Coordinates of C-alpha atoms and ligand atoms in Angstrom, one line a residue:
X570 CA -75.9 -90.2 31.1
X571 CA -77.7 -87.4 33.5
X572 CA -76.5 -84.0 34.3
X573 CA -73.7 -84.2 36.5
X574 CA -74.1 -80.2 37.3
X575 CA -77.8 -81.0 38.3
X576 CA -77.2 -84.0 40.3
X577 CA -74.4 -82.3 42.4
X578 CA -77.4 -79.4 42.9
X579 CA -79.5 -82.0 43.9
X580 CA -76.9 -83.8 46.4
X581 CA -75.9 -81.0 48.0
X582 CA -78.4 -79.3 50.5
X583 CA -77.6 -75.8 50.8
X584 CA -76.0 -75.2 54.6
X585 CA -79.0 -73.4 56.0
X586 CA -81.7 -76.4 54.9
X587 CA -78.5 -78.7 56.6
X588 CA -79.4 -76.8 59.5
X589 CA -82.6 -76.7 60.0
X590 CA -82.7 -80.4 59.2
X591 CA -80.4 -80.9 62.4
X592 CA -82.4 -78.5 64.3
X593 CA -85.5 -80.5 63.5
X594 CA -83.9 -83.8 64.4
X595 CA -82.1 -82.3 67.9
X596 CA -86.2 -80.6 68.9
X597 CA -87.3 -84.3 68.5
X598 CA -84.5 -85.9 71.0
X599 CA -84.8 -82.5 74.0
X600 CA -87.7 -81.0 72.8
X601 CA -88.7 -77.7 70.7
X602 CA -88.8 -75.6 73.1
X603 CA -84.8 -76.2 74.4
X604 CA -83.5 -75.7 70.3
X605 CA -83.0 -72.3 69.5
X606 CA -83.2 -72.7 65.8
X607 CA -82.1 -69.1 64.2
X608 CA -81.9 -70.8 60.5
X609 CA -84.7 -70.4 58.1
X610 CA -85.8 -67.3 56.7
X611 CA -89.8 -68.7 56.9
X612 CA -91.9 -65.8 58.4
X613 CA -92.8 -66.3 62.1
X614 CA -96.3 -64.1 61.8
X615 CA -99.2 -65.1 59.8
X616 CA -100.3 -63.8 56.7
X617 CA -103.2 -61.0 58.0
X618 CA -107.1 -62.0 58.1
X619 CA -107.7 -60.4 54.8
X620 CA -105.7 -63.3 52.6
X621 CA -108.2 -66.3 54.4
X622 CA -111.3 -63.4 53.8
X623 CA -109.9 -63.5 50.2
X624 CA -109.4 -66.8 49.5
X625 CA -113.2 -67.4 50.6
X626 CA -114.4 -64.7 48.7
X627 CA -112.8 -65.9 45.7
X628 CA -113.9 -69.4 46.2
X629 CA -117.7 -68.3 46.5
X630 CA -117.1 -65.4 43.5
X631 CA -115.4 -67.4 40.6
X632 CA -116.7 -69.8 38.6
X633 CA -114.6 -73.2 39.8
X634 CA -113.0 -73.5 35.4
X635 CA -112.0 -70.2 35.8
X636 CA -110.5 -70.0 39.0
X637 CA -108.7 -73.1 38.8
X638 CA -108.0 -72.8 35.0
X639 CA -104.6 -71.1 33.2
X640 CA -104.4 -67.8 33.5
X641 CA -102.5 -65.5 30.9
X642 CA -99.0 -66.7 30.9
X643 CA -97.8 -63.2 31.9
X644 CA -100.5 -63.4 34.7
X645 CA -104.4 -62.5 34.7
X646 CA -104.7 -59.0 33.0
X647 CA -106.8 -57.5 36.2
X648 CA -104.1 -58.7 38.9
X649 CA -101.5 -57.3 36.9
X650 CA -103.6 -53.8 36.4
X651 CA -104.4 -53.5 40.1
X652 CA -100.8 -54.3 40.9
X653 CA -99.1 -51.8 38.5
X654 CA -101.9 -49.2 40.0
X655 CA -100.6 -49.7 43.6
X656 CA -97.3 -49.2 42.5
X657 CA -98.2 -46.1 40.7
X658 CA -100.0 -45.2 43.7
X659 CA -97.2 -45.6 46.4
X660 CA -93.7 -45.1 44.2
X661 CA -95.6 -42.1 41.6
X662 CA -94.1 -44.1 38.6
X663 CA -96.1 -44.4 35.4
X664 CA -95.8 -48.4 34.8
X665 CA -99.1 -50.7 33.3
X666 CA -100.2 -54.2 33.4
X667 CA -98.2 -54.8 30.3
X668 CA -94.9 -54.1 32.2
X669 CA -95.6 -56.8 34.8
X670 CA -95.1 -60.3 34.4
X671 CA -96.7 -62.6 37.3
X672 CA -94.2 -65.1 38.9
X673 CA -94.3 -68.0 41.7
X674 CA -92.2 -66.0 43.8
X675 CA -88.9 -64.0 43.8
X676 CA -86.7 -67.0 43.1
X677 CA -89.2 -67.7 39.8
X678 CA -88.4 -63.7 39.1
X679 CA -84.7 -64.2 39.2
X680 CA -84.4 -67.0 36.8
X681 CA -86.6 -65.9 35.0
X682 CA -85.2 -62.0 34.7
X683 CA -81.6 -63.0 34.1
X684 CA -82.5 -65.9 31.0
X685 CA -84.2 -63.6 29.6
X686 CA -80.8 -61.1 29.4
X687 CA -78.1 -63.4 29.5
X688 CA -76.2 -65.1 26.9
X689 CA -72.8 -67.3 27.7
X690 CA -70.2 -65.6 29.0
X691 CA -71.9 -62.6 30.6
X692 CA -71.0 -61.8 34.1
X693 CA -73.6 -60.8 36.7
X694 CA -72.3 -58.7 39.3
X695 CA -73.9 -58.8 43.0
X696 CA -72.4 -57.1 46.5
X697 CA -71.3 -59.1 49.7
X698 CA -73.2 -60.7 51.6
X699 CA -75.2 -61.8 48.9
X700 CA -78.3 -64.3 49.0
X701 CA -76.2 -67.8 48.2
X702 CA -79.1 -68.7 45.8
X703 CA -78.0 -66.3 43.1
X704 CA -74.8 -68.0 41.8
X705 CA -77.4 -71.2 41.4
X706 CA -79.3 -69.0 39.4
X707 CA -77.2 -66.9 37.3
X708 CA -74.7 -69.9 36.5
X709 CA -77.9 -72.3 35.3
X710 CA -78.4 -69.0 32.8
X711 CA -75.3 -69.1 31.3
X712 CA -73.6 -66.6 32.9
X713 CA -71.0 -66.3 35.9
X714 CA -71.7 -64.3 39.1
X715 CA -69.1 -61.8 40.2
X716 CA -69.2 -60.9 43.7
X717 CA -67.8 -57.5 45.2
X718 CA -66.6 -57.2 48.7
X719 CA -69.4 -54.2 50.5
X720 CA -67.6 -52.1 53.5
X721 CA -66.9 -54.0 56.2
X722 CA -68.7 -51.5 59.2
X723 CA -71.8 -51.2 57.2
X724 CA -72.4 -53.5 54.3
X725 CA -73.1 -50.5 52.1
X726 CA -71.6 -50.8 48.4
X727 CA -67.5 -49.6 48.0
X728 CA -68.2 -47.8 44.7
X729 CA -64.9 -47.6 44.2
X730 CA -64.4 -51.4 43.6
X731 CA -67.5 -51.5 41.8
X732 CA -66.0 -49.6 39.3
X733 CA -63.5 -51.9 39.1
X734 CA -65.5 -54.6 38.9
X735 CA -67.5 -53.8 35.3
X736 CA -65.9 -55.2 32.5
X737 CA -67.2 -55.4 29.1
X738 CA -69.0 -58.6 29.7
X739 CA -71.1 -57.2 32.2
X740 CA -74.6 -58.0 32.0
X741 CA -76.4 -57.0 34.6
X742 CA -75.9 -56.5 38.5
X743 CA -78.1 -57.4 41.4
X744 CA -79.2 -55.5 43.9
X745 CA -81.0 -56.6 47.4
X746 CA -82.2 -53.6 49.9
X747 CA -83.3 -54.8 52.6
X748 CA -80.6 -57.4 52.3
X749 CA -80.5 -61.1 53.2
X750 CA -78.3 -61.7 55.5
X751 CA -77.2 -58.4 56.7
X752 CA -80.6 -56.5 56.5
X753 CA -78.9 -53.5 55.5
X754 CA -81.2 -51.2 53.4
X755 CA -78.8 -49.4 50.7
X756 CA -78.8 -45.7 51.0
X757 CA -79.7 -43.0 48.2
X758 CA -76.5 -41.7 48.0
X759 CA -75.1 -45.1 47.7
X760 CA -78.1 -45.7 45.1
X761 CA -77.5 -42.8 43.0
X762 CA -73.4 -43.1 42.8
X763 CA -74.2 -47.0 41.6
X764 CA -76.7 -46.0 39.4
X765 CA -74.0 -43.1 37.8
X766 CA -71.1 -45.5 37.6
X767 CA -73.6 -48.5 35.8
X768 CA -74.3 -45.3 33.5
X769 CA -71.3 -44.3 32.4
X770 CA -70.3 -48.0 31.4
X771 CA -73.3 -48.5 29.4
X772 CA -72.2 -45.0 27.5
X773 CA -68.1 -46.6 27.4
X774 CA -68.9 -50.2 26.0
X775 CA -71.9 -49.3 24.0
X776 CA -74.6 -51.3 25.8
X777 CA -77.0 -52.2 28.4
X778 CA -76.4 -53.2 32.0
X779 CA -79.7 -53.8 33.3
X780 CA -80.2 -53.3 37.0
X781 CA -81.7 -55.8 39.1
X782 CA -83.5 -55.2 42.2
X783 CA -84.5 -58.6 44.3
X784 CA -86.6 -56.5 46.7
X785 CA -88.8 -59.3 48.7
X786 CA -88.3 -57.7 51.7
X787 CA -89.2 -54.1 50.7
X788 CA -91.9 -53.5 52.8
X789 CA -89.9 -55.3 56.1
X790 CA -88.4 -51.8 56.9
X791 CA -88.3 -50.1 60.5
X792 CA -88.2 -46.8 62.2
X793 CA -89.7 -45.2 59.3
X794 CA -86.3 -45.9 57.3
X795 CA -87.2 -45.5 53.3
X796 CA -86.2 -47.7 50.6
X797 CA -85.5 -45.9 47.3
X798 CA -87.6 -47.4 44.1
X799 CA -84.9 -48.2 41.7
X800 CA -87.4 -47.1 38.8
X801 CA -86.6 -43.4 39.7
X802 CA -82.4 -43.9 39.4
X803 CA -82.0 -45.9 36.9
X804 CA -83.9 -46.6 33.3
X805 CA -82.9 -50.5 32.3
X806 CA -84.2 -51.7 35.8
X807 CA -86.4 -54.9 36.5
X808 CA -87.4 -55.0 39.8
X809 CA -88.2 -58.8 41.3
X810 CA -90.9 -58.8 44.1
X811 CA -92.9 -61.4 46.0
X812 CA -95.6 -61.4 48.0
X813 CA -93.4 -64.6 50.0
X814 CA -92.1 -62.1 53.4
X815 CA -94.8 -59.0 53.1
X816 CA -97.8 -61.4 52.8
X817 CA -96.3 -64.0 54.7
X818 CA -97.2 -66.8 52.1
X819 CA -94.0 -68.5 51.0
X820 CA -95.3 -71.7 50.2
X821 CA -97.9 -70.3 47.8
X822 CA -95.6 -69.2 45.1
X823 CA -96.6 -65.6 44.0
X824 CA -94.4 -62.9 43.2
X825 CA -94.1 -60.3 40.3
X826 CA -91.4 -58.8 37.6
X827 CA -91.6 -55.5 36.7
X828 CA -89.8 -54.8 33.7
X829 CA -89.1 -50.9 33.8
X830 CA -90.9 -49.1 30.5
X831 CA -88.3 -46.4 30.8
X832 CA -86.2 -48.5 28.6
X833 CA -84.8 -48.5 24.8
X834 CA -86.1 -52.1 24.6
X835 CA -88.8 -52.3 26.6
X836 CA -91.0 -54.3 24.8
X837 CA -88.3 -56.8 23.7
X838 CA -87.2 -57.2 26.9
X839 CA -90.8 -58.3 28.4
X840 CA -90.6 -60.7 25.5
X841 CA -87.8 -62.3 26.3
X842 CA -89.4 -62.1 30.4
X843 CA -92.3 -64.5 28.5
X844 CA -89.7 -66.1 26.9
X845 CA -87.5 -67.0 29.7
X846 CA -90.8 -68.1 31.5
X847 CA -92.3 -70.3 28.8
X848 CA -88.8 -72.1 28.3
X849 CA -88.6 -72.3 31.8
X850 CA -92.0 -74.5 32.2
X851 CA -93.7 -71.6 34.5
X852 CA -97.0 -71.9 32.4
X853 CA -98.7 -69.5 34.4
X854 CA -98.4 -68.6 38.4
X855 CA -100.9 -69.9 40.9
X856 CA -104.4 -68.6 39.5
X857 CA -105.9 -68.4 42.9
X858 CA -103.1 -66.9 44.4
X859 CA -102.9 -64.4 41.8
X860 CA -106.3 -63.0 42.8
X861 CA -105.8 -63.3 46.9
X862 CA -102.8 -61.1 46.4
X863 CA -104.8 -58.4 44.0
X864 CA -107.3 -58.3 46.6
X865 CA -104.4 -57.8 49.5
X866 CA -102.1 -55.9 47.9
X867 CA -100.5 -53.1 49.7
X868 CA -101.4 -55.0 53.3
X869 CA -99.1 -57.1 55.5
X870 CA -98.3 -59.2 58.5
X871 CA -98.1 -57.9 61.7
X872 CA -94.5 -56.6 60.8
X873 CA -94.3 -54.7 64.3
X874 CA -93.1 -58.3 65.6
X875 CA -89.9 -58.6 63.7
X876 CA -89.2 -55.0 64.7
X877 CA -89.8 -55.4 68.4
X878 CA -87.6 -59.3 67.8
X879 CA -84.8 -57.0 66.5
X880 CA -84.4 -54.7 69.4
X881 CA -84.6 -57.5 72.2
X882 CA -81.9 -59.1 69.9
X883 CA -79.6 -56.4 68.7
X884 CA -79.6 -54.8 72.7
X885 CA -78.9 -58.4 74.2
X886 CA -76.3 -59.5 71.3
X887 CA -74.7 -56.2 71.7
X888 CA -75.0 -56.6 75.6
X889 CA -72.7 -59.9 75.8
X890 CA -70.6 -58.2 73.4
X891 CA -71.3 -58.9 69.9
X892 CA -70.9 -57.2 66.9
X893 CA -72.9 -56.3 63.5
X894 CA -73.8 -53.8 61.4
X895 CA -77.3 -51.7 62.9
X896 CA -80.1 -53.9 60.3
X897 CA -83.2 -51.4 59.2
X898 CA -84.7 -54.3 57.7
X899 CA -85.8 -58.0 56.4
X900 CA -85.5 -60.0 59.8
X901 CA -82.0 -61.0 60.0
X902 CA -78.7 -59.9 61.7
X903 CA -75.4 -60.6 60.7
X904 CA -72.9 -61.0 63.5
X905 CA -69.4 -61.2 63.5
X906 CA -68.2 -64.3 64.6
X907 CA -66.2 -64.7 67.8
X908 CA -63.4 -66.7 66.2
X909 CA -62.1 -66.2 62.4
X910 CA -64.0 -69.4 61.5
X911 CA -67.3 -68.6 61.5
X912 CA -68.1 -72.5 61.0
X913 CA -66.4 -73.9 64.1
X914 CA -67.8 -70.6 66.1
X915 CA -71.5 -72.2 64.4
X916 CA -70.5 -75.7 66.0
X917 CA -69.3 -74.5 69.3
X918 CA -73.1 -72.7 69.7
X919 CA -74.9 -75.8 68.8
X920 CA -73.3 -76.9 72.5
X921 CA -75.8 -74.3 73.9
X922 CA -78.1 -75.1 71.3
X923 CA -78.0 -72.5 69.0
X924 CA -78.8 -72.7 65.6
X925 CA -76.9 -69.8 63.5
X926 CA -75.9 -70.3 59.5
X927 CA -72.6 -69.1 58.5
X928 CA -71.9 -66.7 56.5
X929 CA -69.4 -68.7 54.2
X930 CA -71.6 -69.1 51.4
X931 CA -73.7 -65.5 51.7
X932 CA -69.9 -64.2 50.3
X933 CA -68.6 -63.1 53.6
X934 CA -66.2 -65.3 56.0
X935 CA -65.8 -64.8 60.3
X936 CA -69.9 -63.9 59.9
X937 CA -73.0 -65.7 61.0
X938 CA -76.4 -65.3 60.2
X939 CA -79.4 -65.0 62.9
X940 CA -82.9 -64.9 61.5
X941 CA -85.4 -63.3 64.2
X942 CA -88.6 -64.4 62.2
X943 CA -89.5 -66.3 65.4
X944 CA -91.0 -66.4 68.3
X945 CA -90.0 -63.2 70.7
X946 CA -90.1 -65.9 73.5
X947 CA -87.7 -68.0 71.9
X948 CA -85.6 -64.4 71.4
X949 CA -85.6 -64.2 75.1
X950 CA -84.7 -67.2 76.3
X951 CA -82.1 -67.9 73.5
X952 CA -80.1 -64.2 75.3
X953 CA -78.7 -66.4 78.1
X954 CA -77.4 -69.0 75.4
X955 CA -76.1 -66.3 73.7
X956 CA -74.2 -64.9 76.8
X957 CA -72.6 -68.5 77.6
X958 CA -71.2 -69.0 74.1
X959 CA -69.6 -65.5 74.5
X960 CA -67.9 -66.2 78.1
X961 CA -66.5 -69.7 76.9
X962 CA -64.8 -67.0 74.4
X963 CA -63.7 -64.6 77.3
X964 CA -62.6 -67.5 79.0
X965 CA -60.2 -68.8 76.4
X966 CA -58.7 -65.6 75.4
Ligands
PLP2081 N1 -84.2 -63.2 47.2 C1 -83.8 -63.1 48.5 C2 -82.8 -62.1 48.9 C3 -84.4 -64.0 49.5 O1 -84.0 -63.9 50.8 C4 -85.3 -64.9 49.0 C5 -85.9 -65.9 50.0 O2 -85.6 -65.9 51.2 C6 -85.7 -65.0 47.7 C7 -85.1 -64.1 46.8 C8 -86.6 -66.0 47.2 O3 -87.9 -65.6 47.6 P1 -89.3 -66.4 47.2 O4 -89.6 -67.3 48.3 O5 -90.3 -65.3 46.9 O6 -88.9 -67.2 46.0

């Protein structure tokens, strides 16, 4: 007897890994450069000089058993000082080494966050369109994930059904600014009236609601928009970063929790952060990786790309006549479909060779997701694609 729950996990290949598997397959049969595969979220720059410069620095520097050995579980105590000085440094917040706990990567800082607050039968509570990953997560920690609809214009937070949303059994709630898939960044005010209403239930039922911030695209931010440090609104926060979108290392694993000190139960809650992570097999995150991102903290990618990709691709969708709300960050947009099912309206652009995700199973139907982490050629010649799939539209009105 296996786990059923695990198996059907394992069976069932999330819709956007479904299509990136056909996009690979059609690239083989007409060629790459003819597929214009808008799926993954993988970033299209490379990671800057400074991450290769570290890596050989670190190679010549550190003693091979050290370097390649186990680190402190909670992460090597100099990586986790430099990174809670840069965050002093750039948020003014007052946080240490011993409020950061080293993951392999934001999905590892989820998992990790909500075991370690969970118990059966709390509810988690995230806003539409929601990274599909999460109910995955907070489902294999015992809880259930509640999902409230954001306003339809501008993907900001309705905090009138928020409210409505907290019960009793509400644990914690997530938060995602920039956000994957719309790339909305969350405004203060929005912020702050959140932040008030999670307040005034923790006062009513008599007991924490942490806040979760799954921020691994908070440096992917354009025309100088700001994205508030949650730290500063709200006391029981953790905030789960990674170096995978800013660093442009996704397949190295490295990524941080920050477990606010501003709370009652600080201390116990980092515990149960180890906790979560020793039961969870972590061990440790990547020692080498740990250093390369000490030593590049604070730097990115060329991130001027996915800016310059998002006006080609907002002007030219907007041009044929599509719709979505104005993204000031991550590199995604999320367009309204042309038809109410956005999966069929996904099948009819494969005919022109477009690869979009729907947005189904990100929490909002009649939506699709475009990820512009690509090339800005392939931007360009996708436009005309684009245009075609909106006139066979016109045309059957
Ligand atoms: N959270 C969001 C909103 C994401 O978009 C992603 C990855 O795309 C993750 C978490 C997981 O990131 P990581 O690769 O650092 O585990």
């Amino acid at each position: 007897m296996i786990s059923e729950k695990m198996m059907e996990l394992g069976k069932t290949r999330s819709v956007i890994r479904e299509i990136f598997e056909y996009g690979n397959k059609r690239k083989q049969e007409i060629g790459a450069d003819k597929v214009f595969d808008f799926s993954l979220g993988n970033p299209s720059v490379p990671a800057p000089d400074s991450v290769n410069q570290a890596i050989c620095d670190i190679l010549k520097e550190e003693p091979s058993t050290v370097l390649h050995g186990y680190t402190s579980a909670q992460g090597d105590f100099e990586v986790r000082k430099t990174i809670a000085e840069y965050i002093n440094k750039t948020q003014s917040t007052n946080v240490s080494a011993d409020d950061i706990y080293v993951t392999v990567g934001a999905a590892a800082s989820l998992t990790i966050s909500l075991h370690a607050i969970s118990v059966s039968g709390d509810e988690i509570i995230t806003f539409t369109p929601f990274f599909p990953e999460y109910r995955v997560f907070v489902e294999k920690a015992g809880a259930s994930l509640v999902t409230v609809a954001s306003r339809a214009e501008d993907f900001q937070v309705e905090v009138e059904a928020f409210k409505k949303a907290i019960t009793p059994k509400t644990k914690a709630v997530i938060l995602n600014s920039p956000n994957n898939p719309s790339g909305v960044v969350l405004r203060e005010e929005t912020i702050v009236n959140i932040c008030k209403v999670m307040k005034e239930k923790q006062e009513e039922y008599g007991h924490e609601i942490f806040l979760i911030s799954d921020e691994p695209y908070r440096e992917l931010v354009y025309d100088d928009v700001k994205v508030p440090y949650l730290l500063h609104y709200y006391e029981n926060t953790l905030v789960c970063y990674s170096f995978s979108k800013s660093l442009s290392l996704p397949g190295e694993r490295i990524g941080y929790i920050l477990v606010s000190n501003q709370m009652k139960q600080a201390k116990d809650v980092y515990a149960a952060v180890c906790g979560a992570g020793r039961a969870l097999g972590y061990v440790c995150a990547p020692s080498l990786f740990q250093r390369v991102v000490a030593r590049c903290i604070g730097q990115t990618g060329d991130i001027s790309v996915y800016k310059k990709n998002r006006d080609i691709l907002l002007a030219g969708l907007t041009e044929c006549g599509y719709s979505c709300a104005k993204p000031d960050g991550a590199f995604y947009l999320f367009v309204k479909a042309l038809e109410e099912d956005a999966n069929a309206f996904c099948e009819k652009a494969k005919k022109y060779e477009l690869l979009l995700v729907p947005g189904d199973d990100f929490g909002c139907k009649g939506y699709v997701r475009v990820s512009y982490c690509v090339s800005t050629e392939q931007i360009e010649n996708a436009l005309p694609a684009f245009k075609k799939l909106a006139e066979e539209y016109c045309k059957n009105k």
